[in-house]
GROMACS .gro file of C-alpha atoms in nm:
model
  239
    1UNK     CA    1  -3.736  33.311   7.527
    2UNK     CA    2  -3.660  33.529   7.830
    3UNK     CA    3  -3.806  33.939   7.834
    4UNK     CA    4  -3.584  34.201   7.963
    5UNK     CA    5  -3.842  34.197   8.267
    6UNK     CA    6  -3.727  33.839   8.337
    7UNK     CA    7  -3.392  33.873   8.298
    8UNK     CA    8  -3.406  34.163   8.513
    9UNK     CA    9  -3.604  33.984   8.789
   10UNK     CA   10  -3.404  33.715   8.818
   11UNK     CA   11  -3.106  33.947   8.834
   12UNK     CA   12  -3.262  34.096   9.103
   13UNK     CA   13  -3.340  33.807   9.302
   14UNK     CA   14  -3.010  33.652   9.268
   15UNK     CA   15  -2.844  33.943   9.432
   16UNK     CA   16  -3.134  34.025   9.687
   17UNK     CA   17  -3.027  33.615   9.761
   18UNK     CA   18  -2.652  33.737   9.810
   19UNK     CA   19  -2.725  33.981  10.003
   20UNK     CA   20  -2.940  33.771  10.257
   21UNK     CA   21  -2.672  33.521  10.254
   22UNK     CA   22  -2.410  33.789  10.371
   23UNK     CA   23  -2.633  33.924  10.631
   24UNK     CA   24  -2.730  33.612  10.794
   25UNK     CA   25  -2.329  33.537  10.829
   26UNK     CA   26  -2.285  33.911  10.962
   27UNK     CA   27  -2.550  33.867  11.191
   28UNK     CA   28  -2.426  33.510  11.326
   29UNK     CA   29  -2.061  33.630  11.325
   30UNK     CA   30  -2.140  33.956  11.556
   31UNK     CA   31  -2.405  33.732  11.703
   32UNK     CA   32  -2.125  33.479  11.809
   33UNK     CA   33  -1.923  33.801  11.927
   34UNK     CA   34  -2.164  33.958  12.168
   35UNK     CA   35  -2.247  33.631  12.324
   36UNK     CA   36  -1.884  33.497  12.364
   37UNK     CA   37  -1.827  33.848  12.520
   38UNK     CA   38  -2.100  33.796  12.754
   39UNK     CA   39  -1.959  33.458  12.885
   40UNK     CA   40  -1.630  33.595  12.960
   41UNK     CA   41  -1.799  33.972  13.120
   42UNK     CA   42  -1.977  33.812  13.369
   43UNK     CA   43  -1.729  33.605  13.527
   44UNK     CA   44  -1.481  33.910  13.508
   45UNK     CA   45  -1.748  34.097  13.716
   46UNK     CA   46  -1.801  33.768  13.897
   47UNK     CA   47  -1.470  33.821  14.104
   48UNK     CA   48  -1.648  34.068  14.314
   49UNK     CA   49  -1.722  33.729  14.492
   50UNK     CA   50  -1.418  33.670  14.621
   51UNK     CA   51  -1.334  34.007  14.762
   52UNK     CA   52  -1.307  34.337  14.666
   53UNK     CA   53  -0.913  34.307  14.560
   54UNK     CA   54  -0.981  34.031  14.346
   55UNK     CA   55  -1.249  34.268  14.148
   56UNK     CA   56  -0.964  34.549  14.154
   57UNK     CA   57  -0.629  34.348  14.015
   58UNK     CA   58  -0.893  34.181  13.737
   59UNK     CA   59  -1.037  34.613  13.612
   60UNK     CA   60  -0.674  34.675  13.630
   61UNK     CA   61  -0.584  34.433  13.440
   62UNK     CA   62  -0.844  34.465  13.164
   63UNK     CA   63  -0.742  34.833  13.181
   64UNK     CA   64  -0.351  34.743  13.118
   65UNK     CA   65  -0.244  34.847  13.475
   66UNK     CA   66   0.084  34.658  13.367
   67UNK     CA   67   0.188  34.925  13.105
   68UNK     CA   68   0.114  35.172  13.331
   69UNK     CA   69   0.387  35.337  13.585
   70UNK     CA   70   0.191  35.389  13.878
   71UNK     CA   71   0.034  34.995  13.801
   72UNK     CA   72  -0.282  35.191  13.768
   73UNK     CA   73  -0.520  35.118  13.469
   74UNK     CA   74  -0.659  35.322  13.174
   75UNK     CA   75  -1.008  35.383  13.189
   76UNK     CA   76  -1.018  35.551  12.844
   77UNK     CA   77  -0.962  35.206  12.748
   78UNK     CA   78  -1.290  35.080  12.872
   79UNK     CA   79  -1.467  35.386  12.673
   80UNK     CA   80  -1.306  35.237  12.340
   81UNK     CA   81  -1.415  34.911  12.408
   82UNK     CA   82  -1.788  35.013  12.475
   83UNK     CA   83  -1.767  35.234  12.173
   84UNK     CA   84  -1.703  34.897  11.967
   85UNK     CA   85  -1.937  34.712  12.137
   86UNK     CA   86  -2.198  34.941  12.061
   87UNK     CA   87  -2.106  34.934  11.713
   88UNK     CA   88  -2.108  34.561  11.694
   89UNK     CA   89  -2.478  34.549  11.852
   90UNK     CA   90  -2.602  34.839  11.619
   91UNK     CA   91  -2.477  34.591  11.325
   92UNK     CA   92  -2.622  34.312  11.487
   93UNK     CA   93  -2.932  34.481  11.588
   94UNK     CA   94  -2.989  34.626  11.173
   95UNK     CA   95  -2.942  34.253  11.017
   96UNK     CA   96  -3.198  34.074  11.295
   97UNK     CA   97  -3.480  34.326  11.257
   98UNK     CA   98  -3.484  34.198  10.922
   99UNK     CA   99  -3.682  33.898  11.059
  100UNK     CA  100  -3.868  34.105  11.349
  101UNK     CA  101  -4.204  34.067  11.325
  102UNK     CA  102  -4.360  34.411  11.186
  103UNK     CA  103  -4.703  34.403  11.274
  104UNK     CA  104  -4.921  34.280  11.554
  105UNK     CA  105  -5.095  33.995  11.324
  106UNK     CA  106  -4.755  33.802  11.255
  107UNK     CA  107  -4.738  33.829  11.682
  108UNK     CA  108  -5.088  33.649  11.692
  109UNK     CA  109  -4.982  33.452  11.426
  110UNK     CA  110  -4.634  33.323  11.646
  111UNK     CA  111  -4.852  33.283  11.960
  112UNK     CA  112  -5.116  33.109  11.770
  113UNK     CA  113  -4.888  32.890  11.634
  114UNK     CA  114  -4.744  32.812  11.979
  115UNK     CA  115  -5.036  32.749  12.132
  116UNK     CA  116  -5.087  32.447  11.827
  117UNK     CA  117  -4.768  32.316  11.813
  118UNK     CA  118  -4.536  32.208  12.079
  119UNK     CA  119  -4.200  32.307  11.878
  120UNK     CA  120  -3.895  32.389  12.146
  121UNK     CA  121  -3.734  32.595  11.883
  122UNK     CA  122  -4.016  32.781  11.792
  123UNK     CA  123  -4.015  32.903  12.157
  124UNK     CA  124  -3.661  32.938  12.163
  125UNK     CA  125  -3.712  33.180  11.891
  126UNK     CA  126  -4.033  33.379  12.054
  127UNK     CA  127  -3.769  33.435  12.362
  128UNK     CA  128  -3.533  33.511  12.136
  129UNK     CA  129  -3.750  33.791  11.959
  130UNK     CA  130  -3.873  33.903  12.323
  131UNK     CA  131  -3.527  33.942  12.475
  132UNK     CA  132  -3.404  34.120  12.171
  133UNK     CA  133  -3.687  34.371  12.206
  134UNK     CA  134  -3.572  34.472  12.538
  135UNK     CA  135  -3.227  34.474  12.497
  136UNK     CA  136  -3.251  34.759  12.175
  137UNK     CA  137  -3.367  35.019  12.423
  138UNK     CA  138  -3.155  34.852  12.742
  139UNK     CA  139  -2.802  34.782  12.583
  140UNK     CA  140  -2.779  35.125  12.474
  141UNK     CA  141  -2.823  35.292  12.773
  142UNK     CA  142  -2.575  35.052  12.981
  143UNK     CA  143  -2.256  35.128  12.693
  144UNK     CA  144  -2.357  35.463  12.675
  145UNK     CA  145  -2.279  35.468  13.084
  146UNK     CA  146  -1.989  35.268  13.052
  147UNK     CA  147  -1.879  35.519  12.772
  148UNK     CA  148  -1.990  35.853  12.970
  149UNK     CA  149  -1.842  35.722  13.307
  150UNK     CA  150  -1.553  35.453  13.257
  151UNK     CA  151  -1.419  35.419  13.576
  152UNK     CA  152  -1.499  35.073  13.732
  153UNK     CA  153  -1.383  34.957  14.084
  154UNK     CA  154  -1.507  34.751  14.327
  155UNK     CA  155  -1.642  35.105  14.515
  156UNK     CA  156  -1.737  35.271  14.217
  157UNK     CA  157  -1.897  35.017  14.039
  158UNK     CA  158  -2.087  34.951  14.377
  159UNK     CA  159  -2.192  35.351  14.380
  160UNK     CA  160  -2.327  35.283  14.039
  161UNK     CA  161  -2.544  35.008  14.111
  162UNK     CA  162  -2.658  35.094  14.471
  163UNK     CA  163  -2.658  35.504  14.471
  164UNK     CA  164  -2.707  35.566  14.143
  165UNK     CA  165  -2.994  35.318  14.127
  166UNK     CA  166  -2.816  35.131  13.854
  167UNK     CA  167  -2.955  34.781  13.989
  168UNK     CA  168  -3.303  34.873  13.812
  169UNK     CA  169  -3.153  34.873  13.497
  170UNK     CA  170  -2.888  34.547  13.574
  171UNK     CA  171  -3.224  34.342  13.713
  172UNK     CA  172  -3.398  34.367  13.379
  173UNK     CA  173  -3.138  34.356  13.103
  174UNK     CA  174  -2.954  34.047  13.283
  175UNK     CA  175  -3.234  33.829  13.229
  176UNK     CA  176  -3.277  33.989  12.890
  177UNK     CA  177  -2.903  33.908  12.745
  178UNK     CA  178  -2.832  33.579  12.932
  179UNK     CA  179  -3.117  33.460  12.749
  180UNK     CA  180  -3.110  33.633  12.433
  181UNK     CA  181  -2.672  33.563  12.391
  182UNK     CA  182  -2.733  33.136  12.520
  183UNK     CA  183  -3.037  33.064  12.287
  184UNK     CA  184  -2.858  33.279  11.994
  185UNK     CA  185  -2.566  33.062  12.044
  186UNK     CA  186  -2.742  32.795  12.015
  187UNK     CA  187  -2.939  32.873  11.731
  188UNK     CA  188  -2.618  32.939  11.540
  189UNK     CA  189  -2.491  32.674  11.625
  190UNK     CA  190  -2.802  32.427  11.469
  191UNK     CA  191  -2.806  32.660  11.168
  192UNK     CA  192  -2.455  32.644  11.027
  193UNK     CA  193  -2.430  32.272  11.156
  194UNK     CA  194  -2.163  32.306  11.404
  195UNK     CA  195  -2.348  32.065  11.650
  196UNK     CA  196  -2.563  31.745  11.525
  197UNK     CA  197  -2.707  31.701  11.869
  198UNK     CA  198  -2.966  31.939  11.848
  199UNK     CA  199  -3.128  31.814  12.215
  200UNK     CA  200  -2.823  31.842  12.376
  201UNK     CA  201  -2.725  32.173  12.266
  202UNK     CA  202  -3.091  32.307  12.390
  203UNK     CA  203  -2.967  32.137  12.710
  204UNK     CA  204  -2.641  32.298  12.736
  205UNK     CA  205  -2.825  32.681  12.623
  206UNK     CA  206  -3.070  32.661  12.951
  207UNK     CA  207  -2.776  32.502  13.167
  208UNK     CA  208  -2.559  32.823  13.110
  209UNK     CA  209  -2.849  33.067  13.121
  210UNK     CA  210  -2.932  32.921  13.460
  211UNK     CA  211  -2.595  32.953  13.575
  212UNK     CA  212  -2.500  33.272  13.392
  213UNK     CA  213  -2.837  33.438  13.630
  214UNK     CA  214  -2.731  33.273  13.946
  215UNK     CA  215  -2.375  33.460  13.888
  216UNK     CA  216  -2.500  33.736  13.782
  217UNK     CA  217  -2.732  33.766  14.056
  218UNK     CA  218  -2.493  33.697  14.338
  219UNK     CA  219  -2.250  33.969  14.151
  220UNK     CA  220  -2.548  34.234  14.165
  221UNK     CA  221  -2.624  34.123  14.530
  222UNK     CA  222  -2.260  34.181  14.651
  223UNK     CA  223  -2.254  34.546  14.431
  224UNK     CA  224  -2.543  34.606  14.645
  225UNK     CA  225  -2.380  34.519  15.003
  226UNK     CA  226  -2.112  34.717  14.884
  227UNK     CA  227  -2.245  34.955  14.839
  228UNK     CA  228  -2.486  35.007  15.113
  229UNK     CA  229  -2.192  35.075  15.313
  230UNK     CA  230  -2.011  35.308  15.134
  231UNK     CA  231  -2.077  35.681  15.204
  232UNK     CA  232  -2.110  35.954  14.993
  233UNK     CA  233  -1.896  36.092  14.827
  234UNK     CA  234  -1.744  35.773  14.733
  235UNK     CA  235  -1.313  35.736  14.766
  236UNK     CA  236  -1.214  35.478  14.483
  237UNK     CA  237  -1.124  35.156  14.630
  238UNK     CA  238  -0.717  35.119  14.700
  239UNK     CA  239  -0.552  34.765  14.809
   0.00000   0.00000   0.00000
């Protein structure tokens, strides 16, 4: 015959089970979110490549230059949007520290455990862990720029990363998120099944964060050029 203890306990762990059930779809769902986002960011602010008018007709798009008069863009628009993005990671951020290691024996314990076995998702999930570490105190800073100073052009976005020394920032956290979004992809996608090719999805995961960097890095590059021959103070770019 049960106590009121048991009864109680077993209350308790069937809603502490709900709960952990809820938050690991939360964190997959903003999970997905943030790293869908990232695939489609970085070839917006890959269009820098082909010319500086290119990068200007996409920000005005984004922006809703078509609802405006003067065909100009909103830029309050892009402070919204970072506003919800940094929401979204805050959420995202709460729900995957709930499987952060705490203390430095569980890190001895991973690399340990690395060391012994040869697992590719365990080190998926140390880079994973790593990556996420960086981008708590990186991500922040970046919205909180994009929130502060929304304008984006292909001369002010170039001030940013050349004058403003910007590029210090961009040269750590793009490793960081290509990285952290690809492998959380793919970890989503193993855990709720959507792919049965587990090998092939790793494949796919390293094939985009390769290619992500390369046009990332080319973007940064040409920001830099840009911006190197700009002088100060900087006219917004016109067509």
């Amino acid at each position: 015959m049960r106590t009121l203890t048991d009864t109680t306990a077993l209350f308790q762990q069937k809603v502490a089970s709900a709960w952990s059930a809820k938050a690991d779809r939360l964190q997959s769902a903003t999970g997905i979110l943030l790293g869908c986002f990232l695939l489609v960011h970085l070839h917006f602010e890959s269009s820098i490549l082909f010319g500086k008018e290119a990068f200007y007709h996409v920000v005005q798009f984004l922006e809703g230059g078509m609802f405006s008069e003067t065909g100009h863009g909103y830029p309050l628009l892009t402070s919204i949007f970072s506003i919800f993005l940094l929401v979204v990671v805050l959420v995202h951020a709460a729900f995957a520290l709930r499987r952060f290691p705490a203390q430095i024996g569980q890190w001895r314990a991973l690399r340990s455990q690395m060391q012994v076995v040869n697992h590719s998702d365990t080190r998926v999930w140390f880079w994973q862990l790593v990556s996420g570490f960086i981008l708590f105190f990186l991500v922040p800073v970046h919205l909180y720029t994009m929130i502060a100073t929304p304008e984006i052009g292909p001369h002010l976005s170039a001030e940013r990363v050349y004058h403003d020394k910007a590029w210090l920032l961009y040269i750590v956290l793009l490793p960081a998120v290509v990285i952290h979004a690809m492998f959380g992809l793919y970890r989503v996608a193993v855990k709720w099944g959507i792919g049965a090719n587990r090998n092939g999805l790793r494949k796919l995961a390293h094939v985009l964060v390769v290619y992500l960097m390369v046009i990332g890095l080319l973007s940064l590059a040409q920001y830099m050029i840009i911006g190197s021959e700009l002088t100060l103070p900087v006219e917004p770019f016109r067509p």
